[in-house]
Short mmCIF file of C-alpha atoms and ligand atoms in Angstrom, two decimals:
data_model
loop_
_atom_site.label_atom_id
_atom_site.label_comp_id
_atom_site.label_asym_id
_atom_site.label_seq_id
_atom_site.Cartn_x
_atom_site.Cartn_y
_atom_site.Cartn_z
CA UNK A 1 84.02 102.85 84.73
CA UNK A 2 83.02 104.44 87.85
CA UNK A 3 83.97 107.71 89.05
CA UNK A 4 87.78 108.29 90.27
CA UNK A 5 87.20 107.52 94.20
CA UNK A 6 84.52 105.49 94.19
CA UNK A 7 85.81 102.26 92.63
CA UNK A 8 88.37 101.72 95.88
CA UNK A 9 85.23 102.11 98.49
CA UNK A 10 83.56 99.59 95.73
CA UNK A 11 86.31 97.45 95.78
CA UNK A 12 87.21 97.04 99.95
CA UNK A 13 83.07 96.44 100.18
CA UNK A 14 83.46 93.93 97.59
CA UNK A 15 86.44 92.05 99.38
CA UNK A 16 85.32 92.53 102.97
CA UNK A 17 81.99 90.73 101.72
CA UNK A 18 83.85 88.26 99.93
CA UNK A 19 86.42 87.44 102.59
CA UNK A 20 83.06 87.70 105.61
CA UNK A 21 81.77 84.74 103.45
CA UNK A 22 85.15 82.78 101.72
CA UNK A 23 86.17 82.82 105.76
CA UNK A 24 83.10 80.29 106.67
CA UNK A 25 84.43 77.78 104.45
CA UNK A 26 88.06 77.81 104.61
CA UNK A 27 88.28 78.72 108.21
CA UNK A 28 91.48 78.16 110.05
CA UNK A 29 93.17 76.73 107.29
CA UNK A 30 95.84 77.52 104.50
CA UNK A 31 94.62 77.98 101.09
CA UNK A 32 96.91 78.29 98.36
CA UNK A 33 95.64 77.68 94.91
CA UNK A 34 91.98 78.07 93.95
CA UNK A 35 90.73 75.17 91.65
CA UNK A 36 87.59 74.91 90.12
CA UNK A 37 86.54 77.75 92.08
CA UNK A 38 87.39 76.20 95.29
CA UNK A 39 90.69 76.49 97.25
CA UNK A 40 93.21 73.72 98.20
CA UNK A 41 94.74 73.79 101.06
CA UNK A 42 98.48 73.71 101.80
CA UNK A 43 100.26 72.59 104.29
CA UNK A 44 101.47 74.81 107.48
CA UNK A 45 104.80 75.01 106.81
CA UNK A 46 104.60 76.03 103.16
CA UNK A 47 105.53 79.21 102.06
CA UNK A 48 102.17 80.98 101.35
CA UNK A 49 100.74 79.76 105.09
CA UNK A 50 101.14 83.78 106.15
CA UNK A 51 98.80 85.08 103.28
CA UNK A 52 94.84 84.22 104.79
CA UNK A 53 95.57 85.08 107.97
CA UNK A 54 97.39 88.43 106.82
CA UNK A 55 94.20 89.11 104.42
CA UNK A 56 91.54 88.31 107.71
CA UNK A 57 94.22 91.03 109.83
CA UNK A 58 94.28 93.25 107.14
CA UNK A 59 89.99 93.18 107.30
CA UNK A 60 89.55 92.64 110.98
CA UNK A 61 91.42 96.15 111.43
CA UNK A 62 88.55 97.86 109.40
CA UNK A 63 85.64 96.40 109.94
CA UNK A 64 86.32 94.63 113.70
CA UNK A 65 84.88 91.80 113.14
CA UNK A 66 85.51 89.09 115.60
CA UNK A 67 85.38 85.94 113.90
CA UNK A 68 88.06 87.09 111.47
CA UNK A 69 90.12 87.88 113.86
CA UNK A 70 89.76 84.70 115.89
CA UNK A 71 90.31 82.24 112.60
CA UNK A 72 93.62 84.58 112.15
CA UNK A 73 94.97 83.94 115.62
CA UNK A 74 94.21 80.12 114.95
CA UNK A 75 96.32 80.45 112.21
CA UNK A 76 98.98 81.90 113.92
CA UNK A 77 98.69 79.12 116.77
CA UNK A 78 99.05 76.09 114.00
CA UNK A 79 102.47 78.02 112.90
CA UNK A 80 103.87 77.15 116.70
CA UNK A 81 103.94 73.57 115.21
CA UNK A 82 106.34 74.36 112.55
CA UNK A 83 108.71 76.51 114.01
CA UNK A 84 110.91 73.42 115.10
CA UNK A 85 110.57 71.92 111.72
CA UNK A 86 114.03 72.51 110.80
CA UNK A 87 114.12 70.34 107.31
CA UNK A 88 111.48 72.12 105.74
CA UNK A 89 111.47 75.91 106.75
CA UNK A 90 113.30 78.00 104.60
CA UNK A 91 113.85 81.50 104.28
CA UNK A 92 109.67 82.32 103.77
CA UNK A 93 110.15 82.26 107.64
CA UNK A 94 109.40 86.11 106.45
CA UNK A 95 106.40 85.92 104.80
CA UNK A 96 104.94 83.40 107.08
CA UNK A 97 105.57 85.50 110.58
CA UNK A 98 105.31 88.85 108.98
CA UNK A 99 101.81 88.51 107.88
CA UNK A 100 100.89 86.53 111.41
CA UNK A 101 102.41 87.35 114.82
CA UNK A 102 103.91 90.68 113.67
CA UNK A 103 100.60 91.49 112.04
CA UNK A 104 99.26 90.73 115.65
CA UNK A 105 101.69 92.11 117.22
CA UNK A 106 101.02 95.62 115.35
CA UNK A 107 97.34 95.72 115.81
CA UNK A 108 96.80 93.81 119.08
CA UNK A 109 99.87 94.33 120.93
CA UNK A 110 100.30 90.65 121.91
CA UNK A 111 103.30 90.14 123.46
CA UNK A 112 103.30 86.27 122.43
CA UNK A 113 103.14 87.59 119.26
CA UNK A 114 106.20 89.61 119.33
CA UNK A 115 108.17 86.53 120.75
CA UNK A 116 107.10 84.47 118.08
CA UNK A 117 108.12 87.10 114.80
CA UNK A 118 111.67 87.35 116.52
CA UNK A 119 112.05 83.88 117.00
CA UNK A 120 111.11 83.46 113.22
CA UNK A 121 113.69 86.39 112.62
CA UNK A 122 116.54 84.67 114.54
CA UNK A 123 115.84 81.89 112.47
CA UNK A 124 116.00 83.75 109.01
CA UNK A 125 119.08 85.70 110.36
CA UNK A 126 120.73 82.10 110.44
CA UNK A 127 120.36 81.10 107.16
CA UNK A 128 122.91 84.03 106.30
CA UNK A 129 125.81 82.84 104.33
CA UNK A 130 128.76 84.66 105.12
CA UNK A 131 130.86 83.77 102.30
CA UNK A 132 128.44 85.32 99.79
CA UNK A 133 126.67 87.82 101.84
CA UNK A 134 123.32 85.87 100.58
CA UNK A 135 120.62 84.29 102.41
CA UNK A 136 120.12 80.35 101.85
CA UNK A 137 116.73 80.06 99.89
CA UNK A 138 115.73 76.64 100.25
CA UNK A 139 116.64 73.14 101.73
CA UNK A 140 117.39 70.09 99.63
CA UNK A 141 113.99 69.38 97.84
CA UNK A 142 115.44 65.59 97.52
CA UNK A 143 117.73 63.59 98.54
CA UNK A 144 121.26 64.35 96.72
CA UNK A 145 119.66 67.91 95.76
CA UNK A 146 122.47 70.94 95.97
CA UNK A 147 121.23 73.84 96.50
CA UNK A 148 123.36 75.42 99.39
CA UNK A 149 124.50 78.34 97.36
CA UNK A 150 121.07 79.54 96.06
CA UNK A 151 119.79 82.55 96.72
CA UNK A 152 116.45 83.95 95.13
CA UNK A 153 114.90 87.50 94.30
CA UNK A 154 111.44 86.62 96.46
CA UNK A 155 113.50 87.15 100.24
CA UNK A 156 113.99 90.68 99.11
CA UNK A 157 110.38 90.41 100.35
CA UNK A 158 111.60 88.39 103.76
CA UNK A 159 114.18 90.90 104.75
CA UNK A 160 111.59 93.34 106.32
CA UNK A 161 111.06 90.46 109.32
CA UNK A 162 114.94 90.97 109.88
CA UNK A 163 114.98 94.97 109.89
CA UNK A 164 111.63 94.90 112.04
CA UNK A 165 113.58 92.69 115.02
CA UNK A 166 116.28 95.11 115.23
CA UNK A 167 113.99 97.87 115.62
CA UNK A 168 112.35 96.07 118.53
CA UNK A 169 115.40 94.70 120.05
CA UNK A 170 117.94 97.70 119.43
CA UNK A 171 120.29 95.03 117.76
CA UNK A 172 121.60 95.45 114.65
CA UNK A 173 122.55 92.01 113.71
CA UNK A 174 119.51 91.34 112.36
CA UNK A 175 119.34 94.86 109.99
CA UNK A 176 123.14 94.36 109.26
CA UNK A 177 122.50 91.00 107.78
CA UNK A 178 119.10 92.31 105.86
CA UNK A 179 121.60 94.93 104.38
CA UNK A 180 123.98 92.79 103.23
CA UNK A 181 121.81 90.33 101.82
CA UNK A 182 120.10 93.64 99.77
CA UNK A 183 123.82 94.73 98.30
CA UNK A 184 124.23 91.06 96.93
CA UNK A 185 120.57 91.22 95.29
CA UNK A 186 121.89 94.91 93.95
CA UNK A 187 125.27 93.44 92.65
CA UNK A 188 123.80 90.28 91.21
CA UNK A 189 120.34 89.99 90.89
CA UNK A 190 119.40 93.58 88.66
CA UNK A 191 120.50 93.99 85.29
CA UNK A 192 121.07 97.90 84.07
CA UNK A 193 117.94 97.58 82.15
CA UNK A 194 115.75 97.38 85.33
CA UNK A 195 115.20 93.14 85.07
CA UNK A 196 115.44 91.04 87.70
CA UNK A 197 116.90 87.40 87.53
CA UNK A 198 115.01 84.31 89.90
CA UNK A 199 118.08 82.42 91.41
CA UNK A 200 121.21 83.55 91.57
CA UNK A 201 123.78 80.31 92.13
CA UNK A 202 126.93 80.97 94.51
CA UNK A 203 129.46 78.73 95.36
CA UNK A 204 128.48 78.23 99.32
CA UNK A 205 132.78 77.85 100.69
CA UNK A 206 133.92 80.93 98.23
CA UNK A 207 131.00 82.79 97.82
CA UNK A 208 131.75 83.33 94.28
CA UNK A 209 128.93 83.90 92.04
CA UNK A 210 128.22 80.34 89.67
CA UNK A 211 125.07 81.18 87.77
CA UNK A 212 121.82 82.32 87.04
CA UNK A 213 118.89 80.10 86.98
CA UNK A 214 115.90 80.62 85.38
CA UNK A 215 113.36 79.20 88.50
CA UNK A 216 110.12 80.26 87.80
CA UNK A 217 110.27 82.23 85.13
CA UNK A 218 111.21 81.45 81.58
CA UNK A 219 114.91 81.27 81.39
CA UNK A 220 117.57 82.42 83.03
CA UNK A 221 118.17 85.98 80.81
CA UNK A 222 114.36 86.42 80.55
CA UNK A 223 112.07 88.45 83.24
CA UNK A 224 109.74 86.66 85.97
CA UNK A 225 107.13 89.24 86.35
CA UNK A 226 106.57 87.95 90.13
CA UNK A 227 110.13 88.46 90.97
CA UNK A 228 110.44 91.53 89.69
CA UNK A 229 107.85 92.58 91.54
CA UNK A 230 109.20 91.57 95.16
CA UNK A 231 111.85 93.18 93.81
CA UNK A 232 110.40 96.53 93.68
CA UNK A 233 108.58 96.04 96.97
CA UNK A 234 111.37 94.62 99.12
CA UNK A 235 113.92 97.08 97.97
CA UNK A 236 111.34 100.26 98.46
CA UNK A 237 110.87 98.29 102.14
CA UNK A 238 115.03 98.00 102.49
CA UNK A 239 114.81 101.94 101.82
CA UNK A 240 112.39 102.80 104.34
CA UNK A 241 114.12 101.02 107.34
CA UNK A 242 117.97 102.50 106.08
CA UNK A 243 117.17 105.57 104.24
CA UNK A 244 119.95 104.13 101.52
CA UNK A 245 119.67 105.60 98.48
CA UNK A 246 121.25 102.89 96.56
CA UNK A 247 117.61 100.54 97.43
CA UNK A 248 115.67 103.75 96.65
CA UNK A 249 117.31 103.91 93.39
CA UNK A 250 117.43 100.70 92.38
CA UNK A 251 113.84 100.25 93.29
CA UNK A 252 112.95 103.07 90.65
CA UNK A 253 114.85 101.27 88.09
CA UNK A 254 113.38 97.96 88.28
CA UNK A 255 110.06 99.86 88.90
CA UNK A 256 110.34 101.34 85.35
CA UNK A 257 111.24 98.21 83.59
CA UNK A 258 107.98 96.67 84.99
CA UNK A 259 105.69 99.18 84.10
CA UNK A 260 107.25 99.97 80.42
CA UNK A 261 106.83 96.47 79.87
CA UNK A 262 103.03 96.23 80.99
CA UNK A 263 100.27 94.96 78.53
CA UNK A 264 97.60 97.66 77.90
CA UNK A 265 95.02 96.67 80.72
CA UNK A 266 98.00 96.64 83.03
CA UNK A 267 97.99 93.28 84.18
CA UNK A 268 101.30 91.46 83.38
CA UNK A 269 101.68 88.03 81.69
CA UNK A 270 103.98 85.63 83.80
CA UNK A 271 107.69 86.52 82.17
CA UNK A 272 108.32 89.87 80.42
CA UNK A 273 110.31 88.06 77.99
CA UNK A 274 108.07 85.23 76.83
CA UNK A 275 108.46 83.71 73.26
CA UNK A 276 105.59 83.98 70.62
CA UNK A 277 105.05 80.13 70.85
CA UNK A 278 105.34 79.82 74.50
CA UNK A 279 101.69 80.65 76.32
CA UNK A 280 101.34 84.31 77.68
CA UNK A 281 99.18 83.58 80.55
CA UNK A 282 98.74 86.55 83.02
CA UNK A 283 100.07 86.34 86.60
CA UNK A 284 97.49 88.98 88.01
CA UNK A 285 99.42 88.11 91.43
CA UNK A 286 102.83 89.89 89.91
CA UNK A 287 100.65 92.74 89.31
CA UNK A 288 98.66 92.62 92.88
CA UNK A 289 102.34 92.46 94.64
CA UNK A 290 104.00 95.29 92.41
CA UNK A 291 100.98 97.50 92.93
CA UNK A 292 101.36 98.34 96.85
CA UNK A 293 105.21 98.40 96.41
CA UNK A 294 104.89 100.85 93.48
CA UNK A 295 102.13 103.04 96.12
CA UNK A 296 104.84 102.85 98.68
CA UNK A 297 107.55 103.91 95.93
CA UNK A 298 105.32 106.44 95.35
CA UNK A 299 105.74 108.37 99.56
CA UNK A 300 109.83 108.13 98.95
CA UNK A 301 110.32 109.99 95.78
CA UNK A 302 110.33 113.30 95.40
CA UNK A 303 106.75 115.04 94.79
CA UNK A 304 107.48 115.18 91.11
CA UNK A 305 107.97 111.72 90.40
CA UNK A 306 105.96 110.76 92.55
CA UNK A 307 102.69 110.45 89.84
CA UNK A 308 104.28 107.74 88.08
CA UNK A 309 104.25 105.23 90.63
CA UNK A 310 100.98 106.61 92.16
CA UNK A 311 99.48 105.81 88.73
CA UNK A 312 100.72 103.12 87.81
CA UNK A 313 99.90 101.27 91.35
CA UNK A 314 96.14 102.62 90.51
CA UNK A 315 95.96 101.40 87.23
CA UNK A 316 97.19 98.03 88.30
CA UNK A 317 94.51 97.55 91.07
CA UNK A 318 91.75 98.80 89.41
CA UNK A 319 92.11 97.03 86.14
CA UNK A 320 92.51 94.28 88.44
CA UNK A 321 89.19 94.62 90.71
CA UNK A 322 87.56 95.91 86.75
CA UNK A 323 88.29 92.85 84.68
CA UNK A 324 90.18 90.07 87.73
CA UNK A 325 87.95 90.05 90.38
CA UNK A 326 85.40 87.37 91.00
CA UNK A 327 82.66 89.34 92.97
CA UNK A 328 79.65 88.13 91.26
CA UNK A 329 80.68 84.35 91.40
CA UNK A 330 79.55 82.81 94.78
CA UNK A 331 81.44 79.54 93.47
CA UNK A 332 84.65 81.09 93.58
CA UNK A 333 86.61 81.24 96.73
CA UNK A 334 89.12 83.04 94.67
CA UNK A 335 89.34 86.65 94.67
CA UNK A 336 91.58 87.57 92.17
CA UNK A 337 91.55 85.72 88.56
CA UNK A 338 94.47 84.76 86.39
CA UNK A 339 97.60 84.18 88.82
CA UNK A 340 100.38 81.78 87.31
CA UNK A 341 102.34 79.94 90.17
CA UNK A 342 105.47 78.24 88.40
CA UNK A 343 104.90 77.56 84.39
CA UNK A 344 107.86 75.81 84.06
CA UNK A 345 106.84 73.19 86.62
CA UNK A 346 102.90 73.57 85.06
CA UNK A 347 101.93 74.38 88.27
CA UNK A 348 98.80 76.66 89.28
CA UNK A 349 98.46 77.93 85.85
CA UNK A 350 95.43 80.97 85.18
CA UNK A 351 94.39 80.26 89.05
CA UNK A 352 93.56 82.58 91.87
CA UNK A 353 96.62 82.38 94.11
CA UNK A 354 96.44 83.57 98.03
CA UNK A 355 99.25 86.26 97.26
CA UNK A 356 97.41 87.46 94.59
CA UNK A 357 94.52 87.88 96.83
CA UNK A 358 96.65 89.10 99.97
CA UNK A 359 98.47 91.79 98.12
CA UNK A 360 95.83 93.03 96.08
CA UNK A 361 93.99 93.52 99.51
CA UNK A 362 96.65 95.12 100.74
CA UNK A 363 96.85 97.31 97.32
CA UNK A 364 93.28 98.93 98.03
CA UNK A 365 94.08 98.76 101.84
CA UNK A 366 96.69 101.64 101.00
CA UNK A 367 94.68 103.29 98.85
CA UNK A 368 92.02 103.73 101.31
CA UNK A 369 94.93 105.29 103.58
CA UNK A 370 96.09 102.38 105.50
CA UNK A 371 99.68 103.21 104.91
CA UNK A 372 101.34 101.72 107.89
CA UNK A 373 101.05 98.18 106.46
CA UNK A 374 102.43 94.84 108.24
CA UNK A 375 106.41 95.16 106.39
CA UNK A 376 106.57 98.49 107.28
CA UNK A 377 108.60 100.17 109.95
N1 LIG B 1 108.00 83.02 96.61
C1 LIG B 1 107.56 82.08 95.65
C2 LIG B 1 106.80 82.68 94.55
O1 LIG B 1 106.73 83.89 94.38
O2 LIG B 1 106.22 81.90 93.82
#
């Protein structure tokens, strides 16, 4: 292991390499799942479309280096083609304009920019259900497919779009609704223990709560290590813009039940509540997304506490660029190893995943004192 410092300059030398030569091949397009060492590409509308061009942004502000920039802006551009598409955006509006135009927007000051992240928050602001206080995840998947009344732990992650356009605007529609959609995930998404359910069902005309649904992770009492890990991140975020204790607080508590329940190189495996005979793949992206949130976690708390976060976020990255990474494979477009997408659908199983590789770029970006990052105020 290399000395304490000196593994972070390692590692953002290692990516910016990586990303200089990955960004040749995949150019302006949307990778989401790396497969036999080469990414596929996804579709512009889908979810994950924010997370290349947020990784070039987030090594274009470092290094200056034009070409990344310009492939990011491309990126950006294709996203004007889908902001119409009304049957297939959902609420990863968020994700998908956070990590583009605002990301612009911050670093380059483009005013088109700015436009199109409150456009994309106007949109997200609409998908508000005011019987429930919950934001609409999804659209039908199929035809005959109800889902009007599901909300999921992931838009804790979306909200920040919402609390950025009132900060820019001076409205606080767009905060007000961010806040209430934050009290329903505190009332009915976190258990006492700290865990985090996927989907929480609501009845869309009463707003009273139906179920819990398992989603992604293994059932619907167990523990998706991804959402609990938006969790942490998006409720630290909800703290920073309100300076309400209740996200603060809740964000500890979750934040404890993830790390308690890591595995020894601090990596997690895809549910925290998997059974023996089910397979205990690692989702190194649930670990890349905590990490930064836990770092941020880390600035709010009082200086005492404040090593328990900070550690853990460190431990998290570096076992990840130690034992993860895929620096001395030039067939892997891939930067992180290991990510699980959605084992109950079999999907993206033990793959490099785009979030895993955004966030854990955006881990070491904080650590190397960026700490103004693209969902922050
Ligand atoms: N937001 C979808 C996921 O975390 O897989």
């Amino acid at each position: 292991m290399v000395n304490e410092r000196e593994w972070i300059d390692e590692a953002w030398s290692d990516i910016t390499n990586k990303i200089l030569r990955t960004s040749k091949k995949i150019g302006a397009n949307f990778p989401h799942a790396s497969v036999g060492g080469e990414y596929e590409f996804a579709a512009p509308h889908w979810w994950t479309a924010g997370f290349w061009p947020g990784q070039l942004w987030l090594i274009y502000r470092d290094s200056k280096e034009e070409s990344l920039r310009k492939i990011a802006e491309e990126c950006e551009e294709q996203l004007d083609n889908v902001i119409t598409d009304y049957y297939r955006l959902d609420h990863d509006i968020g994700f998908m304009w956070t990590l583009t135009s605002i990301a612009r927007y911050k670093l380059l000051g483009d005013e088109d920019s700015k436009r199109r992240g409150l456009l994309a928050a106007n949109l997200l602001m609409a998908r508000f259900n005011v019987n429930g206080n919950y934001i609409r995840a999804w659209n039908p998947w199929f035809e005959g497919d109800e889902n009007r009344g599901y909300a999921i732990i992931d838009c804790a992650m979306n909200l920040s779009i919402l609390f950025w356009a009132s900060e820019q605007t001076g409205d606080p529609r767009f905060k007000s609704v961010a806040m209430k959609h934050a009290d329903t995930i505190l009332e009915h998404f976190i258990e006492a223990d700290g865990s985090v359910h996927h989907i929480v069902n609501f009845n869309p005309e009463t707003g009273e709560r139906i179920e819990f649904i398992g989603g992604q992770g293994y059932a619907s009492d167990s523990a998706w290590t991804r959402g609990t890990a938006w969790a942490i991140y998006g409720l630290t975020i909800c703290y920073e813009y309100t300076g309400e204790d209740k996200y603060l607080q809740t964000a500890k508590n979750v934040a404890h039940f993830f790390i308690a329940n890591l595995p020894e190189d601090y990596v997690p495996h895809w549910d925290f509540r998997i059974p023996e005979d089910v397979t205990s793949y690692r989702d190194s992206s649930a670990g890349a997304i905590a990490a930064p949130g836990l770092l941020l976690l880390a600035e709010k708390v009082p200086q005492k506490e404040a090593h328990i976060y900070k550690n853990a976020g460190e431990k998290i990255l570096q076992s990840l660029y130690e034992n993860y990474g895929a620096w001395d494979n030039p067939n892997e477009d891939g930067v992180i190893l290991h990510g699980t997408g959605h084992y109950p659908e079999q999907k993206n199983l033990n793959n490099p995943l785009i979030y895993g590789d955004y966030f854990f770029v955006e881990g070491i970006a904080r650590l190397k004192g960026y700490t103004d990052l693209f969902w922050q105020k």
